XYZ file of C-alpha atoms in Angstrom:
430
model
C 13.154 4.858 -4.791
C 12.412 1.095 -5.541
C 13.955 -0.334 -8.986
C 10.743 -1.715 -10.283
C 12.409 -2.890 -13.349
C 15.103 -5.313 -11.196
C 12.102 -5.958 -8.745
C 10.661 -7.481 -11.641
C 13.302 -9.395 -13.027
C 13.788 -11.197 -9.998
C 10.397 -11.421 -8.994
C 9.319 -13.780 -6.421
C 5.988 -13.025 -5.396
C 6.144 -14.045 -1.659
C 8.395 -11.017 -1.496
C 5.831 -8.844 -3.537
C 2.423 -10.253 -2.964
C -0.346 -8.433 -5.275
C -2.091 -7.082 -2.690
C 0.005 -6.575 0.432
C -2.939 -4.757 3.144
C -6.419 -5.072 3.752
C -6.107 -1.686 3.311
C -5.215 -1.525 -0.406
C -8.323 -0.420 -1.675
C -10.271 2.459 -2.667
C -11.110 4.575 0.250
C -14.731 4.507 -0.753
C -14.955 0.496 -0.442
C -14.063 1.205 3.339
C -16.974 4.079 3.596
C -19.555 2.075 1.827
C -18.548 -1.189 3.682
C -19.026 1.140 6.999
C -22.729 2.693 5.266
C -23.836 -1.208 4.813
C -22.486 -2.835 8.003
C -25.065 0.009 9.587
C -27.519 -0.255 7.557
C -27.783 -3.824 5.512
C -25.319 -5.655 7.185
C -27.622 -9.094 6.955
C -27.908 -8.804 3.170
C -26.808 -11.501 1.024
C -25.021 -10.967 -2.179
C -22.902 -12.390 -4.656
C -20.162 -10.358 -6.704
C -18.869 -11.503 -9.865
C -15.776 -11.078 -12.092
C -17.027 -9.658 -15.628
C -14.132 -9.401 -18.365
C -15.775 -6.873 -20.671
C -13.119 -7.279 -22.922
C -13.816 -10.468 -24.417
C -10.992 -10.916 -26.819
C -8.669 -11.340 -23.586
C -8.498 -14.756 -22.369
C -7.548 -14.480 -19.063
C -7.796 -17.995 -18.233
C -5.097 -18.616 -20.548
C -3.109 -16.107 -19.794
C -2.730 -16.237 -16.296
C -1.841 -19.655 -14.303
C -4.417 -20.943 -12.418
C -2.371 -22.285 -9.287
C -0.649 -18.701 -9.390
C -4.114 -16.945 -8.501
C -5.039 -19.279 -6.262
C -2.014 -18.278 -4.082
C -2.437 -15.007 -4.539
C -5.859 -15.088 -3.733
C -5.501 -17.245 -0.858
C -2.615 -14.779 0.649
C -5.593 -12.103 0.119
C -7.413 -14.480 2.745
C -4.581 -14.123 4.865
C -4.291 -10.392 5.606
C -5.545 -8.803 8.580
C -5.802 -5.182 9.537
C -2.127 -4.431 11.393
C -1.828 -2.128 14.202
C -0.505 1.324 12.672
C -3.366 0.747 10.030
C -6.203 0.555 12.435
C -4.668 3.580 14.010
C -4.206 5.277 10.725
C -8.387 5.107 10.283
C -9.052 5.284 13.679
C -7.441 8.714 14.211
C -6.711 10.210 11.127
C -9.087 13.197 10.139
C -10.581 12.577 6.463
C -12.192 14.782 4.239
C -11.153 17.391 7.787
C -13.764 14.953 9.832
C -11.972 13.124 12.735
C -12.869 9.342 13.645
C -14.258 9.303 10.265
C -15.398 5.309 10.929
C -17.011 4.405 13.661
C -15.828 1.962 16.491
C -18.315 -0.303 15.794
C -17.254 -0.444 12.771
C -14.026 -0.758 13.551
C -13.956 -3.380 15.559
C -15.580 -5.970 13.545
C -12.842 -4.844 10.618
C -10.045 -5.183 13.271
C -11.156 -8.933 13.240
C -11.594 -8.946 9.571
C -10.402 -11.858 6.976
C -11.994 -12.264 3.584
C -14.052 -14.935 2.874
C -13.962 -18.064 0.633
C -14.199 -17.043 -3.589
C -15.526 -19.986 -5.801
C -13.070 -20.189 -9.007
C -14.095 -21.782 -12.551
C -12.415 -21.474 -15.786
C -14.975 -21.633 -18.488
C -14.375 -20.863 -22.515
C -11.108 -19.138 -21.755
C -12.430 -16.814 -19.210
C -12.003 -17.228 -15.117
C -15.201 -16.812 -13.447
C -14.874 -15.800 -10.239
C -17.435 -14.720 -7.384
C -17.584 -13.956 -3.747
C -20.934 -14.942 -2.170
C -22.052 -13.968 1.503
C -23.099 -11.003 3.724
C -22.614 -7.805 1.772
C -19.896 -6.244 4.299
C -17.674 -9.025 3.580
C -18.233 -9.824 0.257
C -18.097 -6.449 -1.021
C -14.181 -6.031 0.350
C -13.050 -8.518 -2.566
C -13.958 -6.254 -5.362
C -10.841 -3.982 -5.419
C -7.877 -6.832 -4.196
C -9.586 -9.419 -7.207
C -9.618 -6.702 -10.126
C -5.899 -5.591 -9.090
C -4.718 -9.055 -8.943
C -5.927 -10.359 -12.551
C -4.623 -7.006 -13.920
C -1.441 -7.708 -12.374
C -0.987 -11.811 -12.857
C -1.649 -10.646 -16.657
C 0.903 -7.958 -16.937
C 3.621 -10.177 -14.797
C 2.455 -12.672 -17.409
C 3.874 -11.084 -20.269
C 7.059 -9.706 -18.149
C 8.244 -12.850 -17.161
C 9.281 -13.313 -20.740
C 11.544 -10.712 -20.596
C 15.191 -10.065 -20.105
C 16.720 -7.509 -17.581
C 17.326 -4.686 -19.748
C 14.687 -5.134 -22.405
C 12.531 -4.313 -18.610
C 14.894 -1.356 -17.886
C 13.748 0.357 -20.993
C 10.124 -0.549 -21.073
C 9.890 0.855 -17.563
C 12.124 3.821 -18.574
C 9.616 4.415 -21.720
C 6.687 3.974 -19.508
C 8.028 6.689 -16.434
C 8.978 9.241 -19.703
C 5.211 8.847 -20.745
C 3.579 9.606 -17.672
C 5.930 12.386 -16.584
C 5.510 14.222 -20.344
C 1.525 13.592 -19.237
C 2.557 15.484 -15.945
C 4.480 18.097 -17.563
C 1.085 18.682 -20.010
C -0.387 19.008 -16.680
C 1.450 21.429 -15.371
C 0.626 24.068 -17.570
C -3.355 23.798 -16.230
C -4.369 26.389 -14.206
C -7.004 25.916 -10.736
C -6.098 22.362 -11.518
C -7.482 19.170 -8.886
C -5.945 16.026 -9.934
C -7.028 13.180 -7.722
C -5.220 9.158 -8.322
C -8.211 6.743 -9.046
C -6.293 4.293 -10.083
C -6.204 1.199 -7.723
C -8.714 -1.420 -9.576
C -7.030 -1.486 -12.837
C -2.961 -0.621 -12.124
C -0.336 -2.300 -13.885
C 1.270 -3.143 -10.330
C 1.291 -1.693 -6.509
C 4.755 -0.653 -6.911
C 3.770 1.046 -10.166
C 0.560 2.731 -8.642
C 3.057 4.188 -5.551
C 6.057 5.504 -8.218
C 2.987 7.487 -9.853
C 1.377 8.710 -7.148
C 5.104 10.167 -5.839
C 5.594 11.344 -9.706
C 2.000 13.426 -9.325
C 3.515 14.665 -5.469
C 6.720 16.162 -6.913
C 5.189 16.790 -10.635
C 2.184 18.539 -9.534
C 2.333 19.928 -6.074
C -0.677 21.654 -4.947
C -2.478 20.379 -7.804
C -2.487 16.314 -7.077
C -4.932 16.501 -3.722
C -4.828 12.582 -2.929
C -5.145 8.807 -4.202
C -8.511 6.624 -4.109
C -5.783 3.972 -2.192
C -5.565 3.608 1.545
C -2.584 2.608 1.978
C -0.128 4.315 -0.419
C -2.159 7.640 1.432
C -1.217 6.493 4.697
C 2.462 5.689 3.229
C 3.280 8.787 1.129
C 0.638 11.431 3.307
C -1.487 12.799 0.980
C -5.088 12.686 1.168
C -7.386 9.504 1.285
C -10.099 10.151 -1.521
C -13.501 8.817 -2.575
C -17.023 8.890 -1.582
C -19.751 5.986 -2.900
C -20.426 4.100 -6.017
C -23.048 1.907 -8.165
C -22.621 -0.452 -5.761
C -25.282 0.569 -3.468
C -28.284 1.133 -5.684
C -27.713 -1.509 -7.291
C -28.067 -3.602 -4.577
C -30.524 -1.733 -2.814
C -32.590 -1.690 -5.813
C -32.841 -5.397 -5.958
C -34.301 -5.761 -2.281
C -36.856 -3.633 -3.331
C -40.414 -5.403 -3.645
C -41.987 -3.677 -6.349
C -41.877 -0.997 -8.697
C -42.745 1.936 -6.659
C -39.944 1.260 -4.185
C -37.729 0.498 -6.917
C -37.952 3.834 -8.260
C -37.178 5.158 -4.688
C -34.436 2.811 -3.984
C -31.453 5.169 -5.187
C -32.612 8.155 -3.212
C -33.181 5.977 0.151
C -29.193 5.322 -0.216
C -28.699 8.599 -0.119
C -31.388 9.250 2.479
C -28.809 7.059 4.454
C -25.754 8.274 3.389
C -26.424 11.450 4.678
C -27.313 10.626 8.384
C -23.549 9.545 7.997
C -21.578 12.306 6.774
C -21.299 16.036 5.344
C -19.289 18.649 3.383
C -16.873 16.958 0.474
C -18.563 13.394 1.077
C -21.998 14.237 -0.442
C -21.394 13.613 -3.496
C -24.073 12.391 -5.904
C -23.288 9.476 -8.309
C -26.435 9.785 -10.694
C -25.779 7.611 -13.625
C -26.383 4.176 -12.387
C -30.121 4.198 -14.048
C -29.570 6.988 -16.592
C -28.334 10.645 -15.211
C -31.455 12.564 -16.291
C -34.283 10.414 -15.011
C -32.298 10.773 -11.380
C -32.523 14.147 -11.683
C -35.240 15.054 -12.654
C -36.894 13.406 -9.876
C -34.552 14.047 -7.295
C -36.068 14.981 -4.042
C -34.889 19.114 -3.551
C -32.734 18.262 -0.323
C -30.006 16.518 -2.781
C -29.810 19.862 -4.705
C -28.301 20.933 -1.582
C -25.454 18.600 -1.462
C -21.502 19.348 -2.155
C -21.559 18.217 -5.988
C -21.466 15.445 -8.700
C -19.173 12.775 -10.309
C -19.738 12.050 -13.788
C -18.502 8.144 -14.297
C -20.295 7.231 -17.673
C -21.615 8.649 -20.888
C -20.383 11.960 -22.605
C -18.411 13.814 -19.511
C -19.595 17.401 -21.288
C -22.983 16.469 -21.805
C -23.468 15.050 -17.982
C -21.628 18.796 -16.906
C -24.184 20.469 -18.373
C -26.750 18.875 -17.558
C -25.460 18.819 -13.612
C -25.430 22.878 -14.031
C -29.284 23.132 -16.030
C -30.287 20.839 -13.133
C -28.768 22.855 -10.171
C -30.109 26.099 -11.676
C -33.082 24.517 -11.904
C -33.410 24.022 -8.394
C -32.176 27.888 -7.309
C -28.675 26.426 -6.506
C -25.366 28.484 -7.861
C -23.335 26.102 -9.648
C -20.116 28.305 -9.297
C -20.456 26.783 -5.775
C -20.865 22.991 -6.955
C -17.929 20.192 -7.103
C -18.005 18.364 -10.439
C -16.023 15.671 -10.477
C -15.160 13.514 -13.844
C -13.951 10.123 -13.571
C -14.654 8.039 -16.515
C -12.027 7.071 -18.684
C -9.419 10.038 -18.494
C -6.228 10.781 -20.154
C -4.503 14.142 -19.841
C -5.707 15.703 -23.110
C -9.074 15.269 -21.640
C -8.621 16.710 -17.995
C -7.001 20.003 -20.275
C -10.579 20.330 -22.122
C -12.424 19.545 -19.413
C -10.852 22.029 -16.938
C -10.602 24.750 -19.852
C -14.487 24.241 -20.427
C -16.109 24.096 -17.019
C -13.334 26.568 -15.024
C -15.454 28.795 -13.329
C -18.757 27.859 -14.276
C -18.558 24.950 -11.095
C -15.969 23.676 -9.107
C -14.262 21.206 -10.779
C -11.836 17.760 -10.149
C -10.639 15.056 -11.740
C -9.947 11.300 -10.701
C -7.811 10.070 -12.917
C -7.965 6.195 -13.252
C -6.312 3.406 -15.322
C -4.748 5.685 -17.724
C -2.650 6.819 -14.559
C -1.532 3.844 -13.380
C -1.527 1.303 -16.674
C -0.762 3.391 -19.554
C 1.949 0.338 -21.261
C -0.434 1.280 -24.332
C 2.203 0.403 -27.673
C 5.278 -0.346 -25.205
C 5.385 -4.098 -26.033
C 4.944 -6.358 -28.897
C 1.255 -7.434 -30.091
C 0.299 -4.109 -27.469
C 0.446 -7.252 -24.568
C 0.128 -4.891 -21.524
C -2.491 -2.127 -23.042
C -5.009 -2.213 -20.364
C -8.651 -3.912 -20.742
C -12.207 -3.260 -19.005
C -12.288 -5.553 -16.240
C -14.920 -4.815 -13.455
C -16.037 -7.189 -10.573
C -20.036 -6.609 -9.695
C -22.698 -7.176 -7.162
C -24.788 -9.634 -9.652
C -27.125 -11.167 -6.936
C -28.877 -9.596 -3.400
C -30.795 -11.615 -1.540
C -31.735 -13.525 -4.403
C -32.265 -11.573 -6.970
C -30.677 -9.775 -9.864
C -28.950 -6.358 -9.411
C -29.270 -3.933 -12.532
C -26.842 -1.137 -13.959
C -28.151 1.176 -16.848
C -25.659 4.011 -16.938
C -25.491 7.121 -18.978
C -23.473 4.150 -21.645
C -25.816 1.666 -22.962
C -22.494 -0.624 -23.380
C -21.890 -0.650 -19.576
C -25.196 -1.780 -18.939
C -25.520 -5.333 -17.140
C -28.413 -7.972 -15.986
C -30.608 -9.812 -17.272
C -32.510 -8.543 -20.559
C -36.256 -8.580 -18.970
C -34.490 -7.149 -15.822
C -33.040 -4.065 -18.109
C -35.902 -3.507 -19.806
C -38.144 -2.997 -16.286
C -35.809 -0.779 -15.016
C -35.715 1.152 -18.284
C -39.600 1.716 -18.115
C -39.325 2.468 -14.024
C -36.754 5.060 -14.496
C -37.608 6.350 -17.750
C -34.786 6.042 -19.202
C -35.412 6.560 -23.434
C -32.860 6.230 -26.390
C -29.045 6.407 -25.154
C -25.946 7.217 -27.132
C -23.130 4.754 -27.014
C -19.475 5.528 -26.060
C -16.492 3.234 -26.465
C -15.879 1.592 -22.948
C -11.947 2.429 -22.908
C -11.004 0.806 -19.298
């Protein structure tokens, strides 16, 4: 097992890059990326970094020249051999040749394209302009390299053994969390926890804590390659991503309102079974439901990524017994700012009344919360964004008013298209 604390100490990042693969990323980057290569491959768009927490100043925090290597080694990276065989051939989700040839090919030939990099009232902005299949691969490698160049930040002011203990502390929280965990019973545990870790090396000792920890219980990790490393399950499906950007192509107000159920329309001419999974929050969970066409009823489940997780349970299980669906047979999977106390209510609430799983994100894989002076490594909300398609302004409401983004008059139209009235606010945690 790797010493992260010594790797630390003697860092030198050409040894430990960041990001180290094109494949670590969230599986469902690589499924979407395959969805809009088939389907909107000639779209333009521009993704943007967006540091919800303003009171961290990245840009003075982390060196400039420092993420300029990094991401210029990010530009570097192409797909190796054993990892185009690992997606070629592996069998996801129990589907075999999961991504297409097509599809593969053009990623076999892959690089990342140019970023544009400003620092402006302590903040960096950062954005990746250009057809959506190759922009939208930066999202994942430029969240977990600021959360990283900030944490390594702070460690580089530390001395061998004062790192020894903070990692020590750190391990002894998470496996007390596991322990806690333990005790659950019917539990499906899921690593989320790529975009916002505290390192790579961090992300893989957790993911092998869950393995021996949890057994049966931990079914997989959102990351590519630590699945492909350590041989658990890729997992993911689809996320905001694509209505918001298919809502912005659309012309008018009538297609707008139609724009998240024609991604679905074409996710499902792609795949089946534990892949059809509705994400129904990104213009308010109700509206999307409530006019949701009946063939969605039919699919696997839900993942609840924003507002009260309860409230968008039960409102999953009203709506599926609304449409003569048995929600004993339904996936429900919560997502949204999880600790372990939370998966233990959760599960205890909804066992039995649906299928349920968790994907437990940056509480995972950064929980330094308290571990060092002036709380330097407790995590923050940082989120990357399509902001632009083709021109114009992409839109997220959410079940959270505080999540919401784009511009004001933009916000308010989509609030009258899909109905969306007074929402409750919920502290954004990560």
């Amino acid at each position: 097992m790797v010493d992260i604390a010594t790797r630390v100490y003697n860092h030198k990042w050409k040894i430990d890059p960041i990001v180290r693969s094109l494949i670590d990323t969230d599986f469902y980057k690589l499924l979407m990326c395959q969805s809009v290569f088939r389907n909107k491959r000639d779209t333009n768009v521009t993704f943007s970094l967006i540091n919800r927490s303003k009171d961290i100043k990245l840009a003075e925090l982390v060196d400039e020249g420092e993420l300029r290597e990094q991401l210029d080694h990010i530009r570097s990276l192409k797909l190796s051999r054993g990892e185009s065989t690992f997606l070629r051939g592996n069998t996801f989700y129990g589907k075999r040749q999961m991504f297409r040839p097509d599809f593969m090919e053009w990623f076999e030939n892959f690089q990342m394209p140019d970023y544009h990099l400003e620092k402006r009232d302590g903040q960096y902005e950062l954005t990746f302009e250009g057809k959506w299949p190759d922009v939208m691969l930066w999202e994942i490698p430029a969240l977990s390299t600021l959360m990283e160049l900030r944490g390594r930040a702070v460690l580089k002011h530390m001395g061998r053994f004062e790192l020894q203990v903070l990692y020590a502390r750190a391990m002894t929280r998470l496996w007390e969390k596991v322990e806690r965990l333990q005790k659950v019973d019917n539990l499906r545990l899921a690593d989320f926890g790529t975009r916002r870790r505290h390192s790579f090396m961090w992300q893989d000792w957790c993911v092998q804590a869950m393995q021996e920890g949890l057994g049966e219980k931990f079914v997989g990790t959102s990351n590519c390659l630590i699945a492909m490393r350590r041989e658990v399950e890729a997992i993911g499906t689809n996320a905001h991503e694509l209505p918001m950007v298919y809502s912005a192509l659309a012309e008018n107000d009538e297609a707008l309102k139609q724009a998240p159920y024609d991604v679905l329309a074409d996710w499902h001419e792609e795949h089946d079974g534990n892949l059809r999974i509705i994400l129904p929050d990104t213009y308010g969970t109700v509206g999307f439901l409530n006019d949701a066409p009946d063939w969605l009823a039919g699919w696997t489940g839900i993942r609840i990524d924003s507002g009260d997780p309860a409230t968008g349970a039960e409102t999953a299980i009203n709506w599926w017994k609304s449409r003569g669906e048995d929600p004993r047979e339904k996936l429900v999977i919560f997502s949204d700012g999880l600790d372990e106390a939370k998966i233990t209510e959760l599960q205890s609430q909804f066992h039995g009344r649906v299928r349920v799983s968790f994907g437990w994100g940056t509480l995972l894989t950064n929980d330094f919360r308290g571990l060092v002076p002036g709380d330097a490594l407790a995590p923050f909300s940082l989120v990357c964004k399509a902001v632009e398609a083709n021109g114009k302004p992409t839109v997220k409401l959410s079940d959270n008013p505080r999540k919401a983004m784009g511009p004001a008059s933009e916000i308010k139209r989509y609030k009258r298209v899909f109905n969306v009235g007074a929402q409750e606010e919920q502290a954004v945690v990560v």
